[in-house]
Amino acid sequence: MNSLRSPWRVSLTAGAAVAALLMARPAPGQVAESTTDPYGIGLPYPFVHIVHADDDSLIGGSAYFRRYDPFLFFVLGRDLVRRKFTFRQGVYGQTGEASVPLYVGPSNARGAATHGGVPRFARDHTSSCGACHSIPYPEPGGGQTIASTGSMGRNTPHFFGAGLVEMIAQQTRQKILNRYDRNGNGAIDRAEVAESSPILIAPSPGARPVDYGDLAPDEHGVPQMNGVFRIWYLDASGRVLPDASSLDDPHVAAFNFAMQPFGWGRGYLRGPGGRRIAQGAEASTVRQFYVAAADVHMGLEAYDPSQLVRYPEAEAKLGSFGGVAQVSLNGALQFDFGDMPDRGLRIGPTGLSLDDPDGDGHINELTEGDVDAVEFYMLHVPTPATRASPAAERGRRVFHTIECANCHVESWRIEGQDAAKGFSGDRRLFHLETTSYFRPDGGSELVGRLVPLYRRGLDGAHEPLGGAYAAEGLYGDFKHWDIGEGFHERRYDGSLQRTHRTPALWGVGSTAPYGHSGQYLTIDQAVRAHDGAAATERKAYVALPQHQRRDLLAFLESLVLFVSDELPTDLNGDGTVAEHFVVDGQDVGYERFDPRLLARTPPRFRFLRDVAHPNGRTFRLQLIENPREVYGLDLPHRRDSDGNGFPDVVDPGPGSLDTGTP
Amino acid sequence: MTRLRLSATVLLAMSIPAWAPGMVYAQLLERPDDPLGLAIREPRVRVIHSDQPDLPGSSMHLQRSDPWLAYKRGHSLFQREWRPADGVFALAATRPLSAAVNSCAMCHNQPFRSAGAGGNTSEPVGHGRNVPHLFGAGLIETIGIQVRQELLAHHDRNRNGFFDVPAETAGRRAIVRAAPGVTIDFGSLDDLDGDGVPDLNDVILVRFVDDTGTPRTRASDGRPARMGAPGIAGYDIAVGIFSSSIGDHQFPALRRFAAGAFRAVMGFLVNDPTSSEDRGRGRDRRAHDGWGAISNAYAPQFIMRETGRPPKTQSACDSPQPGITEGEMDLLEWYLANHPPPARFQRTRETERGRRVMVEIGCTSCHVADWEIKPADALLGYSGDRRFFDLRVDFNPNARRLEGKLVSLTDPVGGPEGLSLQVPRRQGAWVTGIYSDFRHHDLGERFYEYHYVDGRLWVIRRFRTPPLWGVGSTAPYGHDGRSSTLDEVIRRHSGAAAEATSAYLGLPSEGRRAVLAFLRSLVLYQPDTLAADIDGDDRIADTFRRGEQPLGPERFNPELLFRTAPLYQGWTESDDDDTFFSYALLNLDEAYGLGMEGLRDDDRDGTPDILRSGISDVGEKDVGERCVARFNGIN
C-alpha cells in the first residue's frame, strides 16, 4: 500500500508518477477502458460491435446473448451507454457539411428538409451518453441541461425504469387499437372514428382512467388525441401519406399513431386554417431514443434495420415517413418517422451500411446488434427506489389527498401475455427489486433482490415468462399538459410551446434541477410553479400546513436513484445478502448487483484488498483476470482479429470500409 | 490529425457562403435573435491579448473600458459549444480522450448557463471526480494567493521570494489568519519527518529552487531535489486551491485550470503565455522563478510545467490560429474571477438553528465560515479583492424569491483618448459563508480512493475541505460523488472529523434536520435571470431602462450594463396567439463592439482582420509585436 504524494513535492518518486498519470488524462464523458480499475467500473475490454442475429444459434450474435447469456448482454448494452467513444469509432461528424437535417424543429426531418429549419444539434456535444446521463455516476441518471429549441434549456431525464415506460406506451397503443380498430387492419379507418371515440385507459385495475382525448377528428380533421401521440395518415391501400396532416385530406383513408413516452414533448405545429398538429415527443421506443441521441449528441449514426420499413428502394431516402416498422429483437414494435439518418442506401458485401451520413469517413457507426444490446439494457435498467421513512409515508398520503396523483399517476399494470389482445406481457428477463432499511446508526440503506422473470430451458436458454407486472410508484400519466406560464417555453423562432409531458416522479429525489428546462432548483419551487391545468393542486399545496408540506417533500425526496453496480443485492434468491458471495468457488466480496457475476463465464478476480465502502460495508478491490472470456471476445460472431471494431464475420477486410469520404 | 485539419479547413472554406450568421451552434446557441435574450449573441472572435487598454477590442481594453462586455464575452467562452473550425478536438489524434465534450458548460452545467456544478468526470478511472461549481471562484483564487503571500510575509525574511532552508523554515509553522481570531495551520515549513520535503498540507505545492530562485527538480549532485541537498537553497510554494486532492486539478490559478480543461477535455491548443511563459527576472531576464505574468485580473500565474524554457513561436501573425488565444483566456478568467458567489435561500428559525449547531458540534473548525481578504499591498504581494463587482444575493420573503443587489468595486480613471476606464479598487473584503479551510484532511477510510498503477495499489487518503457554499444545489456529494445526500456524506466523515461526526449522530433528530436545513439553504441560482437592483437605486424595476429604451425587468443580465445599451425588439406578436417582449438584439455590432479595431472580423473566419491584414496596418508597432509574440506561440 502506498500513499500518493504531490508531484511537485517529491518530483521523482513513484507516487509522483502516479499523480502525474492521474492528471495527465482527465476527461469527462463517462467510463474509460481500463483493465486495472480496482472498482470494476472501467471497461476492461476493447470496443467491438455486436453482430445482430435473430438466430440464437449464431454464437456471439445478439439473439445468442439474449437467450444464453442475458446478464452479459445487459452489461454489453450498459457499456455502450457508459463508454466514451473516440474518433476511431466515428464519434462526431462533419457537422457543417452533413447533408441531413439534424433533429430539427419543425419537429421532424421532413419539416427541416422542406421548411429549411435550423438544426438543433451539431452532433458533437460529447463522446459518451454518460456525459449527460451522469448522476449518479456511472448510472443512466439525470444530469446536464443543454440548449434545445430555446435558450431556457432542456434538462436531461434519467432512464431508470425505461423498459417499463416503453411497455406501458406499447400496451396503451395496443389497447386503443383493440378498442377502435374494429376491422383489425392495424390502423384507424375514417369510418372507425366517425363518432366520438374517447380514449380512456385505466393505468391499473380499479384506478381512474387516464383521458388521452378522442380519436374522432376535430373540425380540422385532426384526431383529438393528446400530444403524446404522434399521428400519420394512410391512403386506402395502407400506404403512408407523408404530407397529409388531416382526415380532411381526400387521399386519406385512415390514420395510425405511436405513443411517445420519451422526451418532454415538441408541442404543436400550426397547419393551414388554424389546424394544430401534435408533434409527439422524442421517441416511442428505447431503441429509437438511443439511436436519435447517439446521432444528434455524439455523431454516431446507427444503421438499424429494425427501425426501418422495408421500402421499395426509391422511398428509402431520409425523410420517408414509413410508419410501423419491425418488431425488435427484444419484442418492441418500432416506428419509422424518416429521421434516422443511416438508412442503408448502400450496403456493403457483409451487410454493413456504407451511407456514412455525417461524412466523417466512418461507416455503420453503431450496428443493429449494438442497438439490440442497448435496447436490452434499457429494457432492464432498474426502476428507481424508495427510501422509506415515516415522514415520507405521511407525505405520500398528502400527495394523494391534494390530488397530485391525478396526473402523477402512481402505478401502472403491464398486462400478462395475451396473443389475442396483442399483449406481449412483461418482456424483461429479470427485475431488480429494492427495499430500504434503517441502519443502527440511523442512516438508511437500500438493498436489492434480483427477481428472475424467465424460465430456464434444458440447454440453458432464458425464456421470458411474459407475465403481468405492476409498475408501482411511477407517478406519471405521460400526457402532455399545459400547466401554466412557469412551464411554457419560448423557442428561438419566437413560438411558444405550452404543453409538456408529465414527468414520472420516480427518481425525482435524485434529479435536481426540475422542469423540462431545469430552471427550478428545488422540488418546492417546481411545485409552486405549477398552474394552468394544475392550478387547483398548486393552491392546495401552498395552503397546506407547513408540516404537511414538509412531509410531502420528504416523500418526493424519498424517490431516488442509486448506483446499481454496488447495490447490496440478493442475487441468488436465498433471502440474504452474503458478506462473502461465492462465484465459481471464489469469494467476490459482498453480494451485489454486478451482472458480470451472473455471466455465463463469470469473472475470475485477482484479490487486491478489502476496503471501506462509503455505505460502511466492506468492498473488495479486485482486478478481472479473464476479460476475453467474460466478455465473449473470442466467440465466433464476436472475434475481431484486426481490432477495427468490426467482428471478423462482418468485416469485409482492409479497404472495403472506405467510403470515399475523407 | 490530418483528417481533422482537413475538415477544419474545409469548414472554414465552406462555412462563409453556407451558413448565415446565427446558424452556429453553441452549448448556448449563438443566436442574436434569441427572443429570451439568454443565448450567446456574438460570433466568436479570437480576442487579442493586451495588458494596456490601447487597442480597442483587445482584452485589457474591454476589461477596463467595458467590463460587462468583457464579462459577457467570457461567459460566452464558457458556454460556447465549440466547433471544429474553432479548433476543438484538435489534440484528439494524440490524446483520444481529449475529445470528451465541446463546451465547458457541458460539465459545469447546473444551474444552466452559470459556471455551475455537474456529474462526475470519468477520470481518474474508478468513480471519477464530481464536478464542482465555480460560483465565487475568483474569491477562492484570491484566498489562495493570499495564503501564499501571508506565509511569505511572515517567513521570507530576506524577501527573496522563497523560503530559505533552514533559515526561514526551521521550527516554523505555516499558520495564516482566515479572519480575526481564526487561524489555520497549513503544517510545518520544516521537515520534521525527515523525508526531504516540508511537512506542509497537501493543498500547498512545493517547488525547490536554487539560490537565484530558479526551480530545480534535481540537486547539483544529480539526485532529486530535497531540503538541504546541494544546490537547493530553499523552496517556493503555491496553493493548489482548486483541487479536491493531490493529482486532481491541482492548480493555484483559474487561468491554468481553464487552460488545462481546454486541452485535456476539449482537445484545444491553448496559447497562453501569461500563464505559461517564464519571462525571467533581472535585467537580462536570466533568472527564471517559475512564475508567469500577473494576469489582467491581478492573479499571479504559477507555471506548472518545468520552467526556464523559452516560449515556442510557431507561425506568422497572419495565419489562422486554431486554438484558444491569450486574449480569450483573459476574458474567460475575467468571467470566472468575477462570477458571483452562491446565495442563502430563505433563513428560517430552523436554518439559523442549524447554523449554530454546526458551530457547536465542530463542523466549522474545518468548514471555516468566513475569510477576510486583505487590501492590495504591492510590498506584501496581496492582490486585494480583484473583482469589479459584488452581487449580494438574498431571499426576499415577500416575493418568495432570491434577489440581487449589484455593488460596483471599481473607480473610474481617465484613459487614452478621453476613454473612461473602470479600475478595480482591490480593497479588503469579507468572504462570508464559504465554509472551508482549504486544507486536505484524512476523513477516514470511507473517503479513501484507490488506484492500481504500475502493478501496485495506491491510496489517496486526504481530500480538500470543499467550500460548502452552494452545497444545497450540488448533489451528489464527496469528491467522488458517491454520497447521494448531505446526510449520507456527513455520516461518511470519520478520521479527522470523527468527533464532529459523532456529535452529529448524537444530535436529536430535529438537530440533524436543522443542520441539513441550513446546508440546503446554501444555494446556487441562475444569474442571468436573477431579479436584481443593478443600478443602485435600491429597487428592482419592473421595466428597466437605459435612456428611453425599455429593457425588460431589472435583472442581473450583463448586457444591460454594456457601454452601449442593447436595443431589443420589444413587444412582439407570436404565431401562437400571444404577445411577448422579445429580447432579440437589434444592435449586435454596436453593443458587442464588433466594429472595434481589435475585434473586427469582416470575413467571419473568427480571427480579427487586423491580424490578417499585417502588422503595418495596425499603425502601432508595439501592438503588432505583441501580436507576433503572444498570438502565435503554441505551448
mmCIF file of C-alpha atoms in Angstrom, chain A residues 1-12 14-15 17-34 36-39 41-42 84-88 91-98 102 116-122 124-128 130-132 134-138 142-155 268 270 359-362 387 439 441-444 489-498 510 512-513 517-522 524-525 528 546 550 557 561 563 566 606 608-617 619 621 623 662, chain B residues 3-4 6-7 10-11 14 19 22-23 25-29 31 33-39 81-84 88-89 92-93 95-103 105-113 117-128 130 193 195 197-202 204-208 217-218 223-225 246-251 264-265 302 304-305 345 350 400 445-446 448-462 472-473 475-476 480-485 487-488 491-492 505 512-513 520 523-526 529 574-580:
data_model
loop_
_atom_site.group_PDB
_atom_site.id
_atom_site.type_symbol
_atom_site.label_atom_id
_atom_site.label_comp_id
_atom_site.label_asym_id
_atom_site.label_seq_id
_atom_site.Cartn_x
_atom_site.Cartn_y
_atom_site.Cartn_z
ATOM 1 C CA MET A 1 0.000 0.000 0.000
ATOM 2 C CA ASN A 2 1.412 3.321 -0.989
ATOM 3 C CA SER A 3 0.249 6.803 -0.343
ATOM 4 C CA LEU A 4 0.120 9.275 -3.173
ATOM 5 C CA ARG A 5 2.179 12.380 -2.692
ATOM 6 C CA SER A 6 2.172 15.600 -4.560
ATOM 7 C CA PRO A 7 4.244 15.519 -7.730
ATOM 8 C CA TRP A 8 5.723 18.887 -7.060
ATOM 9 C CA ARG A 9 6.752 17.958 -3.638
ATOM 10 C CA VAL A 10 8.751 14.848 -4.370
ATOM 11 C CA SER A 11 9.072 15.054 -8.028
ATOM 12 C CA LEU A 12 10.696 11.758 -8.804
ATOM 13 C CA ALA A 14 6.749 6.646 -7.862
ATOM 14 C CA GLY A 15 3.937 8.475 -6.116
ATOM 15 C CA ALA A 17 4.428 9.348 -11.319
ATOM 16 C CA VAL A 18 1.028 8.085 -10.292
ATOM 17 C CA ALA A 19 -0.330 11.506 -9.527
ATOM 18 C CA ALA A 20 1.054 12.784 -12.784
ATOM 19 C CA LEU A 21 -0.577 9.878 -14.556
ATOM 20 C CA LEU A 22 -3.905 10.690 -12.979
ATOM 21 C CA MET A 23 -3.581 14.269 -14.018
ATOM 22 C CA ALA A 24 -2.414 13.509 -17.489
ATOM 23 C CA ARG A 25 -5.718 12.211 -18.710
ATOM 24 C CA PRO A 26 -8.638 13.812 -17.047
ATOM 25 C CA ALA A 27 -11.672 13.802 -19.253
ATOM 26 C CA PRO A 28 -15.329 13.800 -18.523
ATOM 27 C CA GLY A 29 -17.667 11.766 -20.515
ATOM 28 C CA GLN A 30 -18.317 8.585 -18.850
ATOM 29 C CA VAL A 31 -16.360 5.420 -18.490
ATOM 30 C CA ALA A 32 -12.942 4.805 -19.986
ATOM 31 C CA GLU A 33 -11.371 1.488 -20.868
ATOM 32 C CA SER A 34 -9.246 0.067 -18.114
ATOM 33 C CA THR A 36 -6.694 -2.046 -13.885
ATOM 34 C CA ASP A 37 -9.654 -0.346 -12.273
ATOM 35 C CA PRO A 38 -9.898 -1.976 -8.868
ATOM 36 C CA TYR A 39 -13.516 -0.818 -8.540
ATOM 37 C CA ILE A 41 -16.107 0.371 -13.360
ATOM 38 C CA GLY A 42 -13.530 0.883 -16.110
ATOM 39 C CA LYS A 84 -16.534 7.101 -24.068
ATOM 40 C CA PHE A 85 -16.321 6.851 -27.842
ATOM 41 C CA THR A 86 -13.343 8.011 -29.836
ATOM 42 C CA PHE A 87 -12.786 9.415 -33.297
ATOM 43 C CA ARG A 88 -11.644 5.991 -34.348
ATOM 44 C CA VAL A 91 -17.761 9.842 -32.862
ATOM 45 C CA TYR A 92 -18.807 13.320 -34.003
ATOM 46 C CA GLY A 93 -19.243 14.214 -37.610
ATOM 47 C CA GLN A 94 -18.572 16.853 -40.148
ATOM 48 C CA THR A 95 -21.477 18.755 -38.864
ATOM 49 C CA GLY A 96 -21.316 21.753 -41.086
ATOM 50 C CA GLU A 97 -21.367 19.627 -44.162
ATOM 51 C CA ALA A 98 -23.786 16.964 -43.150
ATOM 52 C CA LEU A 102 -30.365 17.069 -37.501
ATOM 53 C CA GLY A 116 -35.306 24.917 -44.137
ATOM 54 C CA GLY A 117 -35.407 24.565 -40.381
ATOM 55 C CA VAL A 118 -32.354 25.262 -38.306
ATOM 56 C CA PRO A 119 -30.700 22.137 -36.991
ATOM 57 C CA ARG A 120 -30.883 21.970 -33.227
ATOM 58 C CA PHE A 121 -27.790 19.988 -32.559
ATOM 59 C CA ALA A 122 -24.413 19.659 -34.160
ATOM 60 C CA ASP A 124 -20.658 16.939 -31.148
ATOM 61 C CA HIS A 125 -21.835 17.579 -27.631
ATOM 62 C CA THR A 126 -19.929 14.728 -26.146
ATOM 63 C CA SER A 127 -18.402 11.358 -26.744
ATOM 64 C CA SER A 128 -20.492 9.460 -24.219
ATOM 65 C CA GLY A 130 -22.798 9.245 -19.709
ATOM 66 C CA ALA A 131 -21.649 12.825 -20.032
ATOM 67 C CA CYS A 132 -25.240 13.974 -19.684
ATOM 68 C CA SER A 134 -24.375 11.425 -15.244
ATOM 69 C CA ILE A 135 -25.932 11.482 -11.796
ATOM 70 C CA PRO A 136 -25.428 9.177 -10.018
ATOM 71 C CA TYR A 137 -22.235 8.087 -11.680
ATOM 72 C CA PRO A 138 -21.977 5.831 -13.674
ATOM 73 C CA GLY A 142 -30.376 12.628 -14.813
ATOM 74 C CA GLY A 143 -27.902 15.342 -15.497
ATOM 75 C CA GLN A 144 -26.887 18.153 -17.739
ATOM 76 C CA THR A 145 -29.090 20.823 -19.215
ATOM 77 C CA ILE A 146 -28.448 21.788 -22.813
ATOM 78 C CA ALA A 147 -29.915 24.338 -25.152
ATOM 79 C CA SER A 148 -32.567 22.789 -27.289
ATOM 80 C CA THR A 149 -35.380 24.514 -29.117
ATOM 81 C CA GLY A 150 -34.887 27.546 -26.888
ATOM 82 C CA SER A 151 -32.319 29.075 -24.624
ATOM 83 C CA MET A 152 -34.044 28.167 -21.379
ATOM 84 C CA GLY A 153 -32.615 24.712 -21.853
ATOM 85 C CA ARG A 154 -33.654 21.109 -21.723
ATOM 86 C CA ASN A 155 -32.777 19.081 -18.680
ATOM 87 C CA TYR A 268 -47.827 21.654 -31.831
ATOM 88 C CA ARG A 270 -49.810 25.114 -36.872
ATOM 89 C CA GLY A 359 -19.487 12.247 -43.769
ATOM 90 C CA ASP A 360 -16.727 11.584 -41.287
ATOM 91 C CA GLY A 361 -15.299 8.564 -43.078
ATOM 92 C CA HIS A 362 -16.660 6.061 -40.560
ATOM 93 C CA ARG A 387 -36.051 5.355 0.824
ATOM 94 C CA ARG A 439 -29.182 1.015 9.831
ATOM 95 C CA ASP A 441 -26.783 4.465 13.202
ATOM 96 C CA GLY A 442 -29.986 5.994 11.887
ATOM 97 C CA GLY A 443 -28.910 6.099 8.268
ATOM 98 C CA SER A 444 -30.740 4.010 5.740
ATOM 99 C CA GLU A 489 -41.089 27.547 -23.438
ATOM 100 C CA ARG A 490 -40.343 30.469 -25.718
ATOM 101 C CA ARG A 491 -38.455 28.929 -28.611
ATOM 102 C CA TYR A 492 -35.801 30.525 -30.752
ATOM 103 C CA ASP A 493 -38.267 31.173 -33.513
ATOM 104 C CA GLY A 494 -40.498 33.136 -31.145
ATOM 105 C CA SER A 495 -43.132 30.431 -30.931
ATOM 106 C CA LEU A 496 -44.456 29.359 -27.586
ATOM 107 C CA GLN A 497 -44.633 25.743 -26.522
ATOM 108 C CA ARG A 498 -47.289 25.449 -23.866
ATOM 109 C CA SER A 510 -32.036 12.462 -7.102
ATOM 110 C CA ALA A 512 -32.494 18.246 -9.372
ATOM 111 C CA PRO A 513 -32.908 20.652 -11.095
ATOM 112 C CA SER A 517 -35.700 23.380 -18.638
ATOM 113 C CA GLY A 518 -34.128 22.693 -15.259
ATOM 114 C CA GLN A 519 -34.989 26.213 -14.186
ATOM 115 C CA TYR A 520 -36.348 25.134 -10.790
ATOM 116 C CA LEU A 521 -33.575 24.186 -8.447
ATOM 117 C CA THR A 522 -35.773 22.609 -5.803
ATOM 118 C CA ASP A 524 -40.695 23.089 -3.805
ATOM 119 C CA GLN A 525 -40.023 25.708 -6.478
ATOM 120 C CA ARG A 528 -45.133 26.199 -6.768
ATOM 121 C CA GLN A 546 -46.068 23.564 6.900
ATOM 122 C CA ARG A 550 -42.590 19.124 4.565
ATOM 123 C CA GLU A 557 -37.214 13.183 -1.925
ATOM 124 C CA LEU A 561 -31.885 6.671 -7.994
ATOM 125 C CA VAL A 563 -25.695 3.070 -8.096
ATOM 126 C CA GLU A 566 -22.628 -1.674 -5.881
ATOM 127 C CA ARG A 606 -7.305 -11.125 -8.524
ATOM 128 C CA LEU A 608 -6.222 -6.733 -4.033
ATOM 129 C CA ARG A 609 -7.654 -5.537 -0.770
ATOM 130 C CA ASP A 610 -10.808 -5.212 1.291
ATOM 131 C CA VAL A 611 -11.622 -1.566 1.873
ATOM 132 C CA ALA A 612 -14.432 0.511 3.323
ATOM 133 C CA HIS A 613 -17.316 1.390 1.030
ATOM 134 C CA PRO A 614 -18.952 4.785 1.654
ATOM 135 C CA ASN A 615 -22.019 2.847 2.793
ATOM 136 C CA GLY A 616 -19.962 1.238 5.541
ATOM 137 C CA ARG A 617 -19.752 -2.212 4.024
ATOM 138 C CA PHE A 619 -15.850 -3.585 -0.555
ATOM 139 C CA LEU A 621 -10.909 -4.228 -4.640
ATOM 140 C CA LEU A 623 -8.909 -6.945 -10.918
ATOM 141 C CA PRO A 662 -12.168 11.938 -46.315
ATOM 142 C CA ARG B 3 -8.257 14.406 -41.340
ATOM 143 C CA LEU B 4 -9.238 16.827 -38.651
ATOM 144 C CA LEU B 6 -8.600 18.974 -43.367
ATOM 145 C CA SER B 7 -12.136 19.116 -42.134
ATOM 146 C CA VAL B 10 -12.922 22.669 -45.441
ATOM 147 C CA LEU B 11 -15.314 24.062 -42.907
ATOM 148 C CA MET B 14 -17.294 26.392 -46.929
ATOM 149 C CA TRP B 19 -24.021 29.430 -43.042
ATOM 150 C CA GLY B 22 -26.957 32.850 -36.310
ATOM 151 C CA MET B 23 -26.683 29.371 -37.658
ATOM 152 C CA TYR B 25 -24.327 26.143 -32.554
ATOM 153 C CA ALA B 26 -23.306 26.500 -29.004
ATOM 154 C CA GLN B 27 -23.967 24.911 -25.677
ATOM 155 C CA LEU B 28 -25.934 28.014 -25.704
ATOM 156 C CA LEU B 29 -26.766 28.524 -29.296
ATOM 157 C CA ARG B 31 -28.410 33.422 -31.691
ATOM 158 C CA ASP B 33 -32.206 36.893 -32.273
ATOM 159 C CA ASP B 34 -32.999 34.674 -29.275
ATOM 160 C CA PRO B 35 -36.268 36.127 -28.022
ATOM 161 C CA LEU B 36 -35.362 35.255 -24.428
ATOM 162 C CA GLY B 37 -32.014 37.000 -24.708
ATOM 163 C CA LEU B 38 -30.209 34.157 -22.960
ATOM 164 C CA ALA B 39 -28.307 32.716 -25.906
ATOM 165 C CA GLU B 81 -20.295 24.870 -27.926
ATOM 166 C CA TRP B 82 -17.054 24.794 -29.845
ATOM 167 C CA ARG B 83 -16.859 23.735 -33.449
ATOM 168 C CA PRO B 84 -14.056 22.059 -35.395
ATOM 169 C CA VAL B 88 -11.937 21.938 -30.715
ATOM 170 C CA PHE B 89 -10.727 18.302 -30.630
ATOM 171 C CA ALA B 92 -7.693 14.184 -30.249
ATOM 172 C CA ALA B 93 -5.365 12.392 -32.617
ATOM 173 C CA ARG B 95 -4.920 12.232 -26.953
ATOM 174 C CA PRO B 96 -8.070 10.347 -27.924
ATOM 175 C CA LEU B 97 -9.833 11.065 -24.671
ATOM 176 C CA SER B 98 -9.389 14.775 -25.066
ATOM 177 C CA ALA B 99 -12.381 14.876 -27.374
ATOM 178 C CA ALA B 100 -14.774 14.367 -24.495
ATOM 179 C CA VAL B 101 -17.094 17.355 -24.716
ATOM 180 C CA ASN B 102 -17.347 20.523 -26.757
ATOM 181 C CA SER B 103 -18.069 23.076 -24.037
ATOM 182 C CA ALA B 105 -20.679 24.146 -19.717
ATOM 183 C CA MET B 106 -21.288 20.527 -20.620
ATOM 184 C CA CYS B 107 -19.841 19.679 -17.206
ATOM 185 C CA HIS B 108 -20.184 22.912 -15.231
ATOM 186 C CA ASN B 109 -23.807 22.905 -16.011
ATOM 187 C CA GLN B 110 -26.182 23.217 -13.095
ATOM 188 C CA PRO B 111 -27.806 25.673 -12.930
ATOM 189 C CA PHE B 112 -27.819 26.010 -16.681
ATOM 190 C CA ARG B 113 -25.948 28.992 -18.149
ATOM 191 C CA ALA B 117 -21.701 22.002 -10.925
ATOM 192 C CA GLY B 118 -22.217 18.725 -12.723
ATOM 193 C CA GLY B 119 -21.947 14.986 -12.697
ATOM 194 C CA ASN B 120 -18.702 13.065 -12.498
ATOM 195 C CA THR B 121 -15.720 13.073 -14.763
ATOM 196 C CA SER B 122 -14.588 9.571 -15.605
ATOM 197 C CA GLU B 123 -11.046 10.271 -14.530
ATOM 198 C CA PRO B 124 -9.345 9.119 -12.557
ATOM 199 C CA VAL B 125 -10.543 5.663 -13.523
ATOM 200 C CA GLY B 126 -12.884 4.211 -10.946
ATOM 201 C CA HIS B 127 -15.514 6.543 -9.641
ATOM 202 C CA GLY B 128 -14.013 9.660 -11.160
ATOM 203 C CA ASN B 130 -17.582 15.053 -9.095
ATOM 204 C CA ASP B 193 9.703 13.630 9.399
ATOM 205 C CA ASP B 195 11.594 12.785 4.123
ATOM 206 C CA VAL B 197 10.211 17.793 1.874
ATOM 207 C CA PRO B 198 8.493 20.275 4.157
ATOM 208 C CA ASP B 199 5.586 18.886 6.142
ATOM 209 C CA LEU B 200 3.019 21.184 4.630
ATOM 210 C CA ASN B 201 -0.583 20.393 3.997
ATOM 211 C CA ASP B 202 -1.182 18.733 0.621
ATOM 212 C CA ILE B 204 0.338 23.532 -0.896
ATOM 213 C CA LEU B 205 2.529 22.838 -3.885
ATOM 214 C CA VAL B 206 6.223 22.920 -3.146
ATOM 215 C CA ARG B 207 8.911 23.641 -5.668
ATOM 216 C CA PHE B 208 12.592 23.529 -4.829
ATOM 217 C CA THR B 217 13.931 19.317 -9.808
ATOM 218 C CA ARG B 218 17.416 17.983 -9.134
ATOM 219 C CA ARG B 223 19.786 13.437 -7.211
ATOM 220 C CA PRO B 224 16.184 14.511 -6.756
ATOM 221 C CA ALA B 225 15.878 17.888 -5.125
ATOM 222 C CA ILE B 246 -3.391 15.680 -4.982
ATOM 223 C CA GLY B 247 -3.329 14.564 -8.557
ATOM 224 C CA ASP B 248 -6.546 16.374 -9.393
ATOM 225 C CA HIS B 249 -6.700 19.845 -10.935
ATOM 226 C CA GLN B 250 -4.004 20.951 -8.554
ATOM 227 C CA PHE B 251 -3.913 24.441 -9.944
ATOM 228 C CA ALA B 264 -7.461 17.786 -21.739
ATOM 229 C CA VAL B 265 -11.216 17.729 -22.161
ATOM 230 C CA PHE B 302 2.299 29.734 -11.285
ATOM 231 C CA MET B 304 3.002 24.130 -13.828
ATOM 232 C CA ARG B 305 5.401 22.596 -16.282
ATOM 233 C CA PHE B 345 -32.067 30.883 0.453
ATOM 234 C CA GLU B 350 -34.612 26.067 11.658
ATOM 235 C CA ARG B 400 -40.509 34.383 -2.255
ATOM 236 C CA GLU B 445 -11.474 5.067 5.122
ATOM 237 C CA ARG B 446 -14.887 5.691 3.655
ATOM 238 C CA TYR B 448 -10.260 6.814 0.554
ATOM 239 C CA GLU B 449 -9.721 6.437 -3.131
ATOM 240 C CA TYR B 450 -7.661 3.625 -4.608
ATOM 241 C CA HIS B 451 -5.734 3.323 -7.825
ATOM 242 C CA TYR B 452 -3.877 0.443 -9.299
ATOM 243 C CA VAL B 453 -0.901 1.763 -11.195
ATOM 244 C CA ASP B 454 2.308 0.096 -12.263
ATOM 245 C CA GLY B 455 1.403 -3.120 -10.548
ATOM 246 C CA ARG B 456 0.678 -1.588 -7.168
ATOM 247 C CA LEU B 457 -2.299 -0.361 -5.267
ATOM 248 C CA TRP B 458 -2.169 3.286 -4.238
ATOM 249 C CA VAL B 459 -4.413 5.137 -1.919
ATOM 250 C CA ILE B 460 -5.361 8.789 -1.734
ATOM 251 C CA ARG B 461 -6.238 9.446 1.871
ATOM 252 C CA ARG B 462 -6.618 13.180 2.111
ATOM 253 C CA GLY B 472 -27.769 22.809 -1.300
ATOM 254 C CA SER B 473 -27.790 22.754 -5.110
ATOM 255 C CA ALA B 475 -25.881 16.809 -5.046
ATOM 256 C CA PRO B 476 -24.310 14.285 -5.186
ATOM 257 C CA ASP B 480 -16.281 11.167 -5.960
ATOM 258 C CA GLY B 481 -19.999 11.873 -5.873
ATOM 259 C CA ARG B 482 -20.586 8.582 -4.097
ATOM 260 C CA SER B 483 -22.780 10.093 -1.399
ATOM 261 C CA SER B 484 -26.196 10.935 -2.720
ATOM 262 C CA THR B 485 -27.429 13.132 0.137
ATOM 263 C CA ASP B 487 -26.908 13.305 5.489
ATOM 264 C CA GLU B 488 -25.055 10.450 3.835
ATOM 265 C CA ARG B 491 -22.161 10.191 8.066
ATOM 266 C CA ARG B 492 -19.272 9.234 5.830
ATOM 267 C CA LEU B 505 -25.010 11.393 15.097
ATOM 268 C CA ARG B 512 -29.744 16.929 12.496
ATOM 269 C CA ARG B 513 -32.652 18.176 10.492
ATOM 270 C CA ARG B 520 -29.779 23.134 1.951
ATOM 271 C CA VAL B 523 -27.826 27.530 -2.903
ATOM 272 C CA LEU B 524 -26.828 28.354 -6.443
ATOM 273 C CA TYR B 525 -29.061 30.243 -8.840
ATOM 274 C CA GLN B 526 -29.266 31.301 -12.475
ATOM 275 C CA THR B 529 -32.434 35.721 -14.850
ATOM 276 C CA SER B 574 -46.030 35.372 -31.915
ATOM 277 C CA ASP B 575 -47.664 32.830 -34.176
ATOM 278 C CA ASP B 576 -49.029 31.180 -31.083
ATOM 279 C CA ASP B 577 -51.593 33.817 -30.211
ATOM 280 C CA ASP B 578 -49.591 35.647 -27.641
ATOM 281 C CA THR B 579 -47.727 38.878 -27.273
ATOM 282 C CA PHE B 580 -44.379 38.918 -25.583
#
